[in-house]
């Protein structure tokens, strides 16, 4: 396509149209960028400009540290506020891409006297990068199937719900920039593959470096590209361009990746990277074969092949044996748990409860696909087929990309995010092809009609069509954008295509469809697109914009806002000592450190399973045992999240079974069966005594009966089993407005000397009250 | 005690003991069990005579029996797999304690089939799979709760059985030896086949004549992977979900669709996956194949059909999705239109 365009001589009408097409696509791309940015602002408009959820708070805290102390301090930062008493080396264990990006943006803005706060920059990083991501999608798809498909794919990506879910304003997480980096790396790879330019190959390695900085998902790239190279070799598509696209990426990319502290030597040591090295060897062998083929006569070449093949086989076998031995000698076979659970989907559920416990690591059901990529699920197969006619290096890459990502998304719902760009590219290709065929048929038949009939007849026929189309456009702005992208493509492509199409028509008697059915099909496609837009806007506005730190609910008497989390964290930061330790389940670790600035025992960076299991065990133990565990960890306060009053379902009682499982995984005296009545998890009168006496139950339901007199839990929809009880080792210090967060203080340990003195005193006075003193030694 | 150690009492006791040994000679029984065991393949004895080895032997018996309750007539795959695993435990137990007859003769692995309904009745077996350990002192078979393997532990693996045995008998089973997937001769044959065919394959490959060079193969493969993934097959495999359920209220009615977004049934998943994939394939058919058809009427009929089918398919999926998830997409019409 590009070649055809550039070969036209300047000054001709087609060149003029071409220039017009370029300007139009640039305009459309700007609009797509605006769309991508603005569709993600629902969260700011509906709630406020606030950081969302859990992980973003950590990233925000790191960015704050970076902007305050500079990059060197950040690199060497040892954080003593988390994982007490272990602490955590932040600089060496964090993917720095996101924080460095936002930090740089903040620094640039400040140095040109735009005084935005760090928080504002963090909130809007994700929407800005989604605009970049859609532009990268345009570039990538353009390399594969021309700019028409590119524009369609970019428009689709700008509002694909799966990506919106991770990149709404305030969702300040690695994926926000990583998806852009992922697509851009793929684009540069394809660009190198198409041009064979070393310049792009170097850029590709740098883009890969940025991706490695940003997200652990970079292993997807470093496995997908080798797979594509291997596929090209296997299907006999080896070319020097392939070599240039791949070899520099492995060498430079691996060197650069090893510079990132969190990756370091993993870039050459773990199995996730072995595929790239193996293919690196293979491509050299193949390159050598092709080289020898070039300098030898066919006969000599045959002899050489037999020689090389036999030697090569031996060498390969040895290498494979060494690799297998190396891999087998490491405990998990060199694969990290998350990657293993991708290859053997049943692995995590069997062996790693901490991975299985996260809901985004579950395999999705079909409605998830409908929710996350919506009608793209219908269009992708057409895109796959279109990529095969004809199959090029670039199109085979996107096919491989969609196949791999769709498989992985089937294993882990979280990877739907990686599928989304592939689905957009494929659907863009499919849509663009379909529009091409239908509009081409309409145009051809109208113009052929015009040849048969009178000239003016056609113009009247033609005009209403366009009007009808543009009239539809006005209905929804998003539709307009998506449609206009297709229009742009049409206008841009048709002038260049028309001559060739026409010449084909003369020879082959028209590759067209009937006029009226084409129009109907076009309308149906537009309806499908409109449905997609509506779904995306709905998803962005309703489903994915909740910051989950502030909750709202609508009822007949208006909107209720539950701001309990921030209330409680503020309480902690104002009413406790700076060095006090707060224990909670790991979900709330990041928020506690970022918003309350207090030391936590475990947080969302689940690097130490034993530590988490300790907290899980404490929560599952009776009060005294729990007190001892917490006291041994210097804990002053215990924070639990409880949704029973307002019906907030993701509270600690619902997460409790995972605490038991994770705790029991390390400390076998905690048995899941003890907490279940006939295999059922219940907290009502049928609950087991272990359940009713564990710390989590007590901390959540302490004084709960005072709210309504019955103790009716609105999440579990039942009356609780044990209503009236007292705490012996903990005291309630704070309960938030809607009871969502409850904070307890550990009672101080009994002072032994004073106790003895007291006892002596009691003995001397009377023996009556000594009994009660014994009963409650902590008072 | 001293009161009872009178001469008549001692005499009575010895008579009683003698009579017991006359009824069943424990040492003989042990040797008989050993011979029965050596004649069976994995060392699992088919126990046909419960009374001979258990009920009519005075306690404490010199051996324990671990009994697997089987039912060949039931023709259940998981049960037979479990039975095989049970055999592995037995074989491993014998192999790991090979030189120590004092250990191996303490425990015998047995099996009772459901055709022996009398024994099933004696043990009060209600459900399968079930494993029972008859320890030397057990007398009443119907009150054997302590010997039964707990339901939660019966997970069908050899390891669980070995753990159960070790915890109850203080005997060590040791590592479980499973037979390799392929025997050594099979591996040898396969390896030599590969070695012989490798040159031919490589030659063919270099010429570019294998199915790998056929883009159709990749095309079908890609669409298939897509189909299985979007239908959420992985979800069904990991959670081993059946194709359909029986309605709990009316056992003749089958339930194919499950009204809960987190769970899907096999048939449901495949049918929706088919709808997902089908629409795309139809679109591809129209844009790739149908344009090449010469006959305009044929094109027209085909396109109308395709459009109707696609429209219905999309509508169906939207309907099913709304039904399953309970979401209702808001249209955001201007408020004056409503």
Tab-separated table of N, CA and C in Angstrom, chain A residues 313 317, chain B residues 182-201:
chain	number	residue	atom	x	y	z
A	313	UNK	N	22.603	-31.972	14.200
A	313	UNK	CA	21.723	-32.761	15.055
A	313	UNK	C	22.424	-33.116	16.354
A	317	UNK	N	21.333	-31.920	20.015
A	317	UNK	CA	20.996	-32.868	21.072
A	317	UNK	C	21.774	-32.543	22.334
B	182	UNK	N	5.947	-45.180	29.216
B	182	UNK	CA	6.288	-46.102	28.125
B	182	UNK	C	7.353	-47.052	28.657
B	183	UNK	N	7.231	-48.282	28.291
B	183	UNK	CA	8.247	-49.215	28.752
B	183	UNK	C	9.528	-48.989	27.958
B	184	UNK	N	10.605	-49.607	28.431
B	184	UNK	CA	11.909	-49.333	27.821
B	184	UNK	C	11.945	-49.773	26.358
B	185	UNK	N	11.351	-50.925	26.076
B	185	UNK	CA	11.377	-51.380	24.684
B	185	UNK	C	10.589	-50.423	23.789
B	186	UNK	N	9.466	-49.941	24.319
B	186	UNK	CA	8.662	-48.994	23.532
B	186	UNK	C	9.469	-47.742	23.227
B	187	UNK	N	10.166	-47.250	24.249
B	187	UNK	CA	10.973	-46.045	24.050
B	187	UNK	C	12.040	-46.317	22.993
B	188	UNK	N	12.641	-47.507	23.120
B	188	UNK	CA	13.685	-47.870	22.152
B	188	UNK	C	13.139	-47.878	20.736
B	189	UNK	N	11.965	-48.506	20.567
B	189	UNK	CA	11.370	-48.586	19.224
B	189	UNK	C	11.073	-47.194	18.693
B	190	UNK	N	10.474	-46.351	19.560
B	190	UNK	CA	10.127	-45.002	19.109
B	190	UNK	C	11.383	-44.221	18.741
B	191	UNK	N	12.396	-44.332	19.593
B	191	UNK	CA	13.637	-43.595	19.328
B	191	UNK	C	14.263	-44.041	18.017
B	192	UNK	N	14.279	-45.361	17.795
B	192	UNK	CA	14.907	-45.833	16.557
B	192	UNK	C	14.073	-45.399	15.349
B	193	UNK	N	12.746	-45.420	15.497
B	193	UNK	CA	11.883	-44.955	14.405
B	193	UNK	C	12.186	-43.500	14.059
B	194	UNK	N	12.317	-42.696	15.135
B	194	UNK	CA	12.623	-41.282	14.904
B	194	UNK	C	13.979	-41.160	14.211
B	195	UNK	N	14.942	-41.933	14.715
B	195	UNK	CA	16.291	-41.834	14.155
B	195	UNK	C	16.294	-42.216	12.675
B	196	UNK	N	15.517	-43.258	12.348
B	196	UNK	CA	15.504	-43.685	10.946
B	196	UNK	C	14.787	-42.666	10.074
B	197	UNK	N	13.663	-42.163	10.588
B	197	UNK	CA	12.869	-41.289	9.733
B	197	UNK	C	13.412	-39.866	9.669
B	198	UNK	N	14.301	-39.514	10.629
B	198	UNK	CA	14.786	-38.130	10.692
B	198	UNK	C	15.379	-37.641	9.371
B	199	UNK	N	16.284	-38.381	8.758
B	199	UNK	CA	16.861	-37.887	7.493
B	199	UNK	C	15.799	-37.614	6.432
B	200	UNK	N	14.821	-38.536	6.326
B	200	UNK	CA	13.764	-38.347	5.321
B	200	UNK	C	12.943	-37.106	5.623
B	201	UNK	N	12.605	-36.983	6.919
B	201	UNK	CA	11.805	-35.823	7.315
B	201	UNK	C	12.562	-34.532	7.032
